[in-house]
Coordinates of C-alpha atoms in Angstrom, one line a residue:
Chain A
M22 CA 5.0 23.7 -17.3
T23 CA 5.6 25.3 -13.4
P24 CA 3.0 27.6 -12.3
D25 CA 3.9 31.0 -11.2
P26 CA 4.8 30.9 -7.3
T27 CA 2.6 34.2 -6.9
A28 CA -0.5 32.3 -9.1
L29 CA 0.0 29.2 -6.6
E30 CA -0.3 31.6 -3.5
A31 CA -3.4 33.4 -5.0
Y32 CA -4.8 29.7 -5.8
V33 CA -4.1 28.5 -2.1
D34 CA -5.9 31.7 -0.5
V35 CA -8.7 31.5 -3.0
T36 CA -9.4 27.7 -2.8
A37 CA -8.9 27.7 0.9
Q38 CA -11.4 30.2 1.3
T39 CA -13.8 28.9 -1.0
L40 CA -13.5 25.5 0.8
G41 CA -14.2 27.1 4.5
L42 CA -10.6 26.0 5.2
P43 CA -8.9 28.4 7.6
I44 CA -4.9 28.4 7.1
D45 CA -3.1 29.9 9.7
P46 CA -0.5 32.4 8.6
A47 CA 2.3 30.4 10.3
S48 CA 1.1 27.2 8.2
R49 CA 0.5 29.3 5.0
A50 CA 4.1 28.9 3.4
L51 CA 4.6 25.3 4.3
V52 CA 1.1 24.7 2.7
I53 CA 2.2 26.3 -0.2
Q54 CA 5.4 24.5 -0.3
N55 CA 3.4 21.3 0.3
L56 CA 0.7 22.0 -2.4
A57 CA 3.9 22.9 -5.1
G58 CA 5.3 19.5 -4.6
L59 CA 1.6 17.7 -5.1
M60 CA 0.9 19.6 -8.1
Q61 CA 4.5 18.8 -9.5
A62 CA 3.3 15.0 -8.8
A63 CA 0.1 15.7 -10.5
R64 CA 2.0 16.9 -13.6
I65 CA 4.3 14.2 -14.1
V66 CA 1.4 12.0 -13.8
A67 CA -0.6 14.0 -16.3
E68 CA 2.3 14.0 -18.8
F69 CA 1.4 10.3 -19.6
E70 CA -1.1 10.3 -21.9
L71 CA -3.9 7.7 -21.3
P72 CA -6.4 6.2 -23.7
A73 CA -9.9 8.3 -23.8
A74 CA -11.8 4.9 -23.0
L75 CA -9.5 4.2 -19.9
E76 CA -12.0 4.6 -16.7
A77 CA -11.1 4.5 -13.3
A78 CA -13.3 1.9 -11.4
P79 CA -15.4 3.7 -8.4
V80 CA -14.3 0.8 -6.2
F81 CA -10.4 -0.3 -6.4
R82 CA -10.3 -4.1 -7.6
P83 CA -6.6 -5.5 -7.6
Chain B
M16 CA 13.8 -21.1 27.1
S17 CA 14.0 -17.3 26.1
E18 CA 10.5 -16.2 24.8
A19 CA 12.3 -13.4 23.4
T20 CA 13.9 -15.5 20.5
L21 CA 11.1 -17.8 19.8
D22 CA 8.5 -17.1 17.2
A23 CA 4.8 -17.4 17.7
T24 CA 4.3 -21.2 16.3
A25 CA 7.1 -22.1 18.8
I26 CA 5.4 -20.1 21.9
A27 CA 2.3 -21.7 21.0
A28 CA 3.3 -25.2 20.7
A29 CA 5.1 -25.0 24.1
V30 CA 2.0 -23.6 25.7
R31 CA -0.1 -26.3 24.1
A32 CA 2.0 -29.2 25.2
R33 CA 2.1 -27.6 28.6
D34 CA 6.0 -27.2 28.7
T35 CA 5.2 -23.7 29.9
T36 CA 2.0 -21.5 30.6
A37 CA 0.5 -18.9 28.9
T38 CA 0.6 -16.8 32.2
A39 CA 4.4 -17.3 32.4
I40 CA 4.8 -16.4 28.6
A41 CA 2.6 -13.2 29.3
T42 CA 4.5 -12.1 32.2
A43 CA 8.0 -12.8 30.7
C44 CA 6.8 -10.6 27.8
L45 CA 5.2 -7.9 29.8
D46 CA 8.6 -7.7 31.9
R47 CA 10.5 -7.3 28.8
I48 CA 8.1 -4.3 27.7
A49 CA 8.5 -2.7 31.0
A50 CA 12.5 -3.1 30.8
T51 CA 13.1 -2.2 27.2
D52 CA 10.4 -0.1 25.6
P53 CA 11.3 3.3 27.8
A54 CA 14.4 2.9 25.5
L55 CA 12.4 2.3 22.3
N56 CA 9.0 3.8 22.7
C57 CA 7.2 1.1 20.9
F58 CA 3.7 1.0 22.9
T59 CA 1.4 3.8 23.6
A60 CA -0.7 1.5 26.0
V61 CA 0.4 -1.8 27.7
L62 CA -2.7 -4.0 28.5
R63 CA -0.9 -5.9 31.6
D64 CA -3.7 -6.8 33.7
A65 CA -6.0 -7.7 30.6
A66 CA -3.3 -9.7 29.1
L67 CA -2.6 -11.6 32.6
A68 CA -6.4 -12.4 33.0
D69 CA -6.5 -13.7 29.1
A70 CA -3.3 -15.8 29.9
R71 CA -4.9 -17.4 33.0
R72 CA -8.1 -18.0 30.9
I73 CA -5.9 -20.0 28.2
D74 CA -4.1 -21.9 31.1
E75 CA -7.4 -22.9 32.2
R76 CA -9.0 -24.2 29.1
L77 CA -5.9 -26.2 28.8
A78 CA -6.1 -27.7 32.2
R79 CA -9.6 -28.5 31.2
G80 CA -8.5 -30.3 28.2
E81 CA -9.5 -27.8 25.8
D82 CA -7.6 -26.5 22.8
P83 CA -7.6 -22.7 22.8
G84 CA -6.3 -22.4 19.3
P85 CA -3.2 -22.3 17.2
L86 CA -2.0 -19.3 18.8
A87 CA -2.4 -20.4 22.5
G88 CA -0.9 -17.9 24.7
V89 CA 1.2 -16.0 22.3
P90 CA 1.3 -12.2 23.1
F91 CA 1.0 -9.7 20.0
A92 CA 0.4 -5.9 19.8
V93 CA -1.3 -3.9 17.2
K94 CA -0.7 -0.4 15.7
N95 CA -3.0 2.1 17.6
L96 CA -5.4 2.4 14.4
Y97 CA -7.0 -1.0 15.2
D98 CA -9.8 -0.9 17.4
V99 CA -9.4 -2.7 21.1
R100 CA -12.4 -3.0 23.0
G101 CA -11.9 -0.7 25.8
L102 CA -9.2 1.5 24.5
T103 CA -9.3 4.8 22.5
T104 CA -8.4 4.4 18.8
L105 CA -5.7 7.0 18.6
A106 CA -4.4 6.6 15.2
G107 CA -1.3 8.3 16.5
S108 CA -3.4 11.7 16.9
K109 CA -4.1 13.8 19.8
I110 CA -7.8 14.8 18.1
N111 CA -8.9 10.9 18.2
A112 CA -7.8 11.0 21.9
E113 CA -11.1 12.6 22.8
R114 CA -12.9 9.6 21.6
P115 CA -14.6 7.2 23.8
A116 CA -12.8 3.8 23.9
A117 CA -13.9 1.3 21.3
V118 CA -16.6 -1.2 22.2
R119 CA -15.4 -4.0 20.2
D120 CA -12.3 -5.2 18.5
A121 CA -11.3 -4.6 14.9
A122 CA -11.9 -8.0 12.9
A123 CA -8.2 -9.0 12.6
V124 CA -7.7 -8.5 16.3
R125 CA -10.6 -10.6 17.2
A126 CA -9.2 -13.3 14.6
L127 CA -5.9 -13.7 16.5
R128 CA -7.7 -13.5 20.1
D129 CA -10.4 -16.2 19.0
A130 CA -7.4 -18.3 18.1
G131 CA -5.7 -17.9 21.6
A132 CA -3.6 -15.2 21.2
I133 CA -2.9 -12.6 24.0
L134 CA -3.4 -8.9 23.2
V135 CA -0.4 -7.0 25.3
G136 CA -0.8 -3.2 23.9
A137 CA -1.0 -0.9 21.3
L138 CA 1.6 0.4 19.3
N139 CA 3.0 3.9 18.4
M140 CA 2.7 5.2 14.6
D141 CA 2.8 8.4 12.5
E142 CA -0.1 10.5 13.2
Y143 CA -2.8 9.3 11.0
A144 CA -0.3 6.7 9.2
Y145 CA 0.6 9.7 7.2
G146 CA 4.7 9.2 7.6
F147 CA 7.4 6.5 7.0
T148 CA 9.4 7.1 10.1
T149 CA 7.3 7.0 13.4
E150 CA 8.1 10.5 14.5
N151 CA 5.2 11.2 16.5
T152 CA 4.9 14.6 18.3
H153 CA 2.1 13.6 20.5
Y154 CA 3.3 10.5 21.4
G155 CA 7.2 10.7 20.9
V156 CA 9.5 9.2 18.7
T157 CA 10.2 5.3 18.2
R158 CA 13.5 4.0 17.9
N159 CA 15.2 1.4 16.0
P160 CA 16.2 -1.5 18.5
H161 CA 19.3 -2.2 15.9
D162 CA 20.4 1.7 16.4
T163 CA 18.2 3.6 18.8
T164 CA 19.8 6.8 16.9
R165 CA 17.7 5.6 13.8
T166 CA 14.1 5.6 12.8
P167 CA 12.4 2.0 12.8
G168 CA 10.6 3.4 9.5
G169 CA 6.8 3.8 9.7
S170 CA 3.7 4.1 9.6
S171 CA 3.8 0.9 11.3
G172 CA 7.3 1.8 13.1
G173 CA 6.0 0.6 16.9
S174 CA 5.0 -2.6 15.0
G175 CA 8.5 -3.3 13.3
A176 CA 10.5 -2.3 16.2
A177 CA 8.4 -4.2 19.0
V178 CA 8.8 -7.4 16.6
A179 CA 12.4 -6.9 16.0
A180 CA 13.2 -6.2 19.9
G181 CA 11.5 -9.6 20.8
L182 CA 8.8 -7.7 22.7
V183 CA 6.3 -9.6 20.9
P184 CA 6.5 -12.5 18.1
L185 CA 3.8 -11.1 16.2
A186 CA 2.2 -7.4 15.6
L187 CA -0.4 -6.0 13.2
G188 CA 0.4 -3.0 11.1
S189 CA -1.3 -1.2 8.1
D190 CA 0.1 -0.3 4.7
T191 CA -1.0 2.4 2.6
N192 CA 2.2 3.2 0.4
G193 CA 4.7 0.8 2.3
S194 CA 3.9 1.4 5.7
I195 CA 4.2 -2.3 6.7
R196 CA 7.0 -3.1 4.5
V197 CA 9.0 -0.1 5.2
P198 CA 9.4 -0.9 9.2
A199 CA 9.8 -4.9 8.3
S200 CA 12.9 -3.7 6.1
L201 CA 14.5 -1.2 8.5
C202 CA 14.1 -3.6 11.4
G203 CA 14.7 -7.1 10.1
V204 CA 11.7 -8.6 10.4
F205 CA 8.8 -10.5 8.2
G206 CA 6.1 -8.1 6.8
L207 CA 3.2 -9.0 4.6
K208 CA 1.2 -6.5 2.7
P209 CA -1.6 -9.0 1.3
T210 CA -3.8 -8.4 -1.7
Y211 CA -5.9 -5.1 -1.1
G212 CA -9.2 -6.4 0.7
R213 CA -7.8 -10.1 1.5
I214 CA -7.6 -9.3 5.3
S215 CA -10.7 -7.1 6.8
R216 CA -10.0 -3.3 7.7
G217 CA -12.9 -3.6 9.7
G218 CA -12.8 -1.6 13.0
T219 CA -9.5 0.2 11.9
E220 CA -9.0 3.9 11.3
L221 CA -8.6 4.6 7.6
F222 CA -6.1 7.0 6.3
C223 CA -6.4 6.7 2.4
P224 CA -9.3 4.1 1.9
S225 CA -8.5 3.1 -2.0
L226 CA -5.0 2.2 -1.0
D227 CA -5.3 1.0 2.7
H228 CA -4.3 -2.6 3.6
V229 CA -3.8 -4.2 7.1
G230 CA -1.6 -7.1 7.8
P231 CA 1.1 -9.0 10.0
L232 CA 4.6 -8.4 11.0
A233 CA 6.5 -11.3 12.5
R234 CA 9.8 -13.2 13.0
S235 CA 9.3 -16.2 10.7
T236 CA 7.4 -17.4 7.4
R237 CA 5.4 -19.6 9.2
D238 CA 4.1 -17.1 11.7
L239 CA 3.1 -14.8 9.0
A240 CA 1.5 -17.7 6.9
L241 CA -0.5 -18.7 10.1
A242 CA -1.7 -15.1 11.0
F243 CA -2.7 -14.7 7.4
D244 CA -4.7 -18.0 7.5
L245 CA -6.5 -16.9 10.7
M246 CA -7.1 -13.2 9.2
H247 CA -8.0 -13.4 5.6
G248 CA -11.5 -13.8 4.2
H249 CA -14.6 -12.0 3.4
D250 CA -16.2 -9.6 6.3
A251 CA -19.0 -7.5 5.3
G252 CA -17.8 -4.9 7.9
D253 CA -15.2 -4.0 5.3
P254 CA -16.8 -2.3 2.0
I255 CA -13.7 -3.6 0.0
S256 CA -13.4 -6.9 1.2
I257 CA -12.9 -9.7 -1.4
D258 CA -15.8 -12.0 -1.5
R259 CA -13.8 -15.3 -2.2
A260 CA -13.5 -18.7 0.0
R261 CA -10.7 -18.8 2.2
E262 CA -7.4 -20.4 0.7
P263 CA -5.2 -21.3 3.8
V264 CA -1.4 -21.0 2.9
L265 CA 0.2 -22.7 6.1
P266 CA -0.2 -26.3 4.9
R267 CA 1.9 -25.5 1.3
I268 CA 4.4 -23.2 2.6
G269 CA 7.1 -26.3 2.6
A270 CA 6.1 -27.3 -1.0
G271 CA 9.5 -25.7 -2.4
I272 CA 9.7 -23.5 -5.4
D273 CA 9.8 -25.8 -8.2
G274 CA 7.4 -24.6 -10.7
L275 CA 7.3 -21.3 -9.7
R276 CA 8.5 -18.5 -12.3
I277 CA 10.7 -16.0 -10.5
A278 CA 12.2 -13.0 -12.1
A279 CA 14.1 -10.0 -10.8
G280 CA 12.7 -6.5 -11.2
A281 CA 14.7 -4.2 -13.4
G282 CA 14.2 -0.5 -14.6
H283 CA 12.7 1.2 -11.7
F284 CA 14.1 -1.0 -9.1
K285 CA 17.7 -0.9 -10.1
R286 CA 17.6 3.0 -9.4
G287 CA 17.2 5.4 -6.6
G288 CA 19.0 2.5 -4.2
E289 CA 22.0 2.7 -2.3
R290 CA 24.3 -0.5 -3.6
Q291 CA 23.4 -2.6 -0.8
A292 CA 19.7 -2.5 -1.6
L293 CA 20.1 -3.5 -5.1
D294 CA 22.9 -5.9 -4.1
D295 CA 20.4 -7.5 -1.7
A296 CA 17.6 -8.1 -3.8
A297 CA 20.2 -9.5 -6.7
T298 CA 21.4 -11.9 -4.1
V299 CA 18.0 -13.1 -3.2
A300 CA 17.3 -13.2 -6.9
A301 CA 20.1 -15.4 -7.7
A302 CA 19.3 -17.8 -4.6
L303 CA 16.1 -18.6 -6.3
G304 CA 17.4 -19.1 -9.9
A305 CA 15.5 -16.1 -11.1
A306 CA 16.0 -16.6 -14.8
R307 CA 14.7 -13.3 -16.1
E308 CA 14.7 -9.8 -15.3
V309 CA 11.3 -7.7 -15.8
D310 CA 10.8 -4.0 -16.2
I311 CA 7.4 -3.0 -15.7
P312 CA 6.5 0.0 -17.9
E313 CA 5.9 3.3 -16.1
C314 CA 6.8 2.2 -12.4
A315 CA 8.3 5.5 -11.7
R316 CA 5.3 7.3 -12.1
T317 CA 3.4 5.4 -9.5
V318 CA 5.2 7.3 -6.8
P319 CA 3.9 10.9 -7.7
A320 CA 0.5 9.0 -8.7
S321 CA 0.0 7.2 -5.4
S322 CA 1.0 10.8 -3.7
V323 CA -1.7 12.5 -5.2
I324 CA -4.5 9.9 -4.4
T325 CA -3.0 9.8 -0.7
A326 CA -2.9 13.3 -0.4
V327 CA -6.7 13.9 -1.5
E328 CA -8.1 10.9 -0.1
S329 CA -6.6 11.3 3.6
S330 CA -7.3 15.0 3.5
A331 CA -11.2 14.5 2.6
L332 CA -11.2 12.3 5.7
R333 CA -9.7 14.9 8.1
L334 CA -11.6 17.7 6.2
P335 CA -14.0 18.8 9.3
D336 CA -11.1 18.6 11.9
L337 CA -8.8 20.5 9.6
R338 CA -11.4 23.2 9.3
R339 CA -12.4 23.2 13.1
R340 CA -8.9 22.5 14.7
A341 CA -5.8 22.5 12.2
K342 CA -3.6 23.4 15.3
D343 CA -4.5 19.9 16.8
F344 CA -2.7 18.2 14.2
D345 CA 1.0 16.7 14.4
P346 CA 3.1 19.4 12.8
M347 CA 4.7 16.5 10.9
T348 CA 1.1 16.1 8.9
R349 CA -0.6 19.3 9.5
E350 CA 0.6 21.2 6.3
R351 CA 0.4 18.0 4.3
F352 CA -3.1 17.4 4.9
L353 CA -4.2 21.2 4.3
A354 CA -2.5 20.9 1.1
G355 CA -4.1 17.7 0.1
A356 CA -7.5 19.5 0.5
L357 CA -6.7 22.0 -2.0
V358 CA -5.6 19.5 -4.8
P359 CA -7.8 20.1 -8.0
G360 CA -10.2 17.2 -8.6
V361 CA -8.8 16.5 -12.0
A362 CA -5.5 15.8 -10.8
Y363 CA -6.8 12.9 -8.6
Q364 CA -9.2 11.5 -11.4
Q365 CA -6.1 11.3 -13.6
A366 CA -4.1 9.7 -11.2
Q367 CA -6.8 7.1 -10.6
R368 CA -7.1 6.4 -14.3
F369 CA -3.2 6.0 -14.5
R370 CA -3.8 3.6 -11.6
R371 CA -6.1 1.6 -13.9
W372 CA -3.5 1.5 -16.8
F373 CA -0.8 0.4 -14.5
Q374 CA -2.6 -2.2 -13.1
Q375 CA -3.1 -3.6 -16.6
R376 CA 0.7 -3.5 -17.4
V377 CA 1.4 -5.4 -14.0
R378 CA -1.3 -8.0 -14.8
E379 CA 0.5 -8.8 -18.1
V380 CA 3.9 -9.2 -16.2
F381 CA 2.1 -11.6 -14.0
E382 CA 0.7 -13.9 -16.9
E383 CA 4.5 -14.8 -17.4
V384 CA 6.0 -14.6 -13.7
D385 CA 4.8 -16.0 -10.5
V386 CA 7.2 -14.1 -8.2
L387 CA 9.1 -10.9 -8.6
V388 CA 12.2 -10.1 -6.4
V389 CA 12.9 -6.2 -5.8
P390 CA 14.2 -4.1 -3.0
A391 CA 12.0 -3.3 -0.1
T392 CA 13.9 0.1 0.8
P393 CA 16.5 2.4 -1.0
Y394 CA 18.6 2.4 1.9
V395 CA 19.0 1.3 5.8
A396 CA 17.4 3.2 8.6
P397 CA 17.9 6.8 8.3
V398 CA 19.4 8.4 11.7
I399 CA 16.2 10.1 13.5
G400 CA 15.4 13.7 12.0
T401 CA 17.3 13.3 8.4
A402 CA 14.8 15.5 6.0
R403 CA 16.9 14.8 2.8
T404 CA 19.9 12.7 1.4
V405 CA 21.5 12.0 -1.6
V406 CA 21.1 8.6 -3.1
D407 CA 22.2 7.6 -6.9
G408 CA 23.6 11.1 -7.4
V409 CA 20.1 12.7 -6.6
D410 CA 19.0 14.8 -3.5
V411 CA 15.6 13.4 -2.1
F412 CA 13.4 13.5 0.7
A413 CA 14.7 11.1 3.2
R414 CA 11.4 10.0 4.9
G415 CA 9.5 9.9 1.4
H416 CA 11.9 8.3 -0.8
L417 CA 11.8 5.1 1.9
G418 CA 8.7 4.1 -0.3
H419 CA 10.4 4.3 -3.5
Y420 CA 9.9 0.5 -4.1
T421 CA 7.0 -0.2 -2.1
R422 CA 4.6 2.0 -3.5
P423 CA 4.2 0.6 -7.1
F424 CA 2.7 -2.6 -5.4
S425 CA 0.0 -1.3 -2.9
F426 CA -0.7 1.2 -5.7
I427 CA -2.5 -1.8 -7.6
G428 CA -3.1 -3.9 -4.5
V429 CA -0.9 -6.8 -5.2
P430 CA 0.2 -9.0 -2.4
S431 CA 3.9 -8.1 -1.2
L432 CA 6.1 -9.8 1.3
C433 CA 9.1 -8.2 2.7
V434 CA 11.7 -10.5 4.1
P435 CA 15.0 -9.8 6.1
V436 CA 18.1 -10.4 4.2
A437 CA 20.5 -12.6 6.6
R438 CA 23.5 -11.1 8.0
A439 CA 25.5 -11.0 11.3
T440 CA 26.3 -7.5 11.4
G441 CA 25.3 -4.1 10.4
L442 CA 21.9 -2.7 10.0
P443 CA 19.1 -4.8 8.5
L444 CA 17.5 -4.4 5.1
G445 CA 14.7 -6.5 3.5
V446 CA 13.9 -7.4 0.1
Q447 CA 10.5 -7.6 -1.4
L448 CA 8.6 -10.8 -3.0
V449 CA 5.8 -9.7 -5.2
A450 CA 2.9 -11.8 -6.8
A451 CA -0.2 -11.6 -8.5
P452 CA -3.4 -10.8 -6.7
C453 CA -4.6 -13.4 -4.2
R454 CA -1.2 -15.3 -4.6
E455 CA 0.1 -14.9 -1.2
G456 CA 0.7 -18.5 -1.1
D457 CA 3.4 -18.3 -3.6
L458 CA 5.1 -15.7 -1.6
L459 CA 5.0 -17.5 1.5
R460 CA 6.4 -20.6 -0.1
V461 CA 9.4 -18.6 -1.7
A462 CA 10.1 -17.3 1.9
A463 CA 10.0 -20.4 3.3
W464 CA 12.5 -21.9 1.1
L465 CA 14.7 -18.9 1.5
E466 CA 14.5 -19.2 5.2
A467 CA 15.3 -22.8 5.3
R468 CA 18.6 -22.3 3.1
G469 CA 19.6 -19.2 5.6
V470 CA 19.2 -16.6 2.9
I471 CA 16.6 -14.6 5.1
A472 CA 16.4 -14.6 8.3
A473 CA 15.0 -12.2 11.3
R474 CA 17.7 -11.2 13.9
I475 CA 17.2 -9.7 17.2
P476 CA 19.4 -7.1 18.4
T477 CA 21.7 -7.3 21.4
V478 CA 20.9 -5.7 24.8
P479 CA 23.6 -3.3 24.4
A480 CA 22.0 -1.5 21.5
M481 CA 19.0 -0.7 23.5
E482 CA 20.9 0.2 26.5
A483 CA 22.7 3.0 24.7
G484 CA 19.5 4.6 24.0
K485 CA 17.6 4.4 27.5
G486 CA 16.1 7.8 28.6
S487 CA 16.1 9.3 25.4
S488 CA 13.2 8.0 23.6
R489 CA 11.0 10.8 23.8

């Protein structure tokens, strides 16, 4: 599911404000575009169902 | 003797045999850098006086009958995210330029210097290593010595270009998603991303800690093996350093490939690349007599998963500066870092959980295979500034897609070696050899076998290619 672009814009504004992360108006559109790409990447990862017992180790070991 | 074409092993042999001097080698190297680097912009700092002083000390030790080490008098340079005593560690950024100079060398730099190598300078990179093309707004674009209108790859682009151009025989880079292997492929040199934690990152500026590796680039297999032998091993200065006995690989690189189970990658590794990249991998696999093909499940999903992890971890590291002075970031990275700070935690954790799942699948593959042969990059070096390209019928981001074949292996920390396919003309392209954790020795054995048969070889570009770009490097 692709989120409503307006919702993503609102998310960026609210989350950035909550984190105390000022976003210059000149950067805002590009930040939203980049976050849209990352959320799309996250969706592709999330579509793959993982066993509930599978853990991510706190320190990565190959 | 032309030092520009000799590898590190040959230079050290000549210096130790007193056929030449470390001072003569260093002087010639520094003169080449002065003549050629304006066209390429590999270096952000050249340590002329310090290098010549170090070279004189090597010559004095030899005159006293001492052994300065296996890299006696070999010039080398490092990506500018390595600490170098007396130099500010830029990591490609303007922000870090305000920091004081490093008070000691990074562990890997120290290891090479202790073996007699001469550090001649620091090399350009994408800001904070966030890129595959070394298009750095603060310090200029680095150019590919094979065609100066093209990128050398990145983020260790200064390292790849400096080795390819014959400016240094050995350089250090770092690799989070492909940043050693991509420039090695596009510049036609050898690049080793070791097992995660095998070479200390102590004294380097981290980018994305759970994915960051450091390693060497060189023009021969034996140089990579020697550098690996000198640098690997446990270091308490790196919290993820593997506590395992050192295993020298150089003595075994001539052992041949008998007994090694070699396979070609299928699935993901046969999609998303230009014909030449796929054909090169097939050529190398065939030369090795690869008996089978392996399709690692869900390989393609490592690309978005590693993107999410990279964005979140790197933004967390930069958060104080993003809050205070985002305007001082490179426009090539700024909005990417800002966006990474806003990714929900569940997305990151899911990517980390997928990582564990994928690691288990690859472990199963390496129970049946010793070395996997796959493409290194999907295409030859793009023209600088190329934003999008169509490959395999799909419109992609030209820069980001360079990591299409490298990401799956840095994602799970297995060693991967990029080797340059031998060709007399045209732009270079590499092939990746991949093995199970801590099996760097198998990769170097295979590379040495291929190199001895002329299947792979580093090629130093002709001077006219460099002359063409003179004066247009920044």
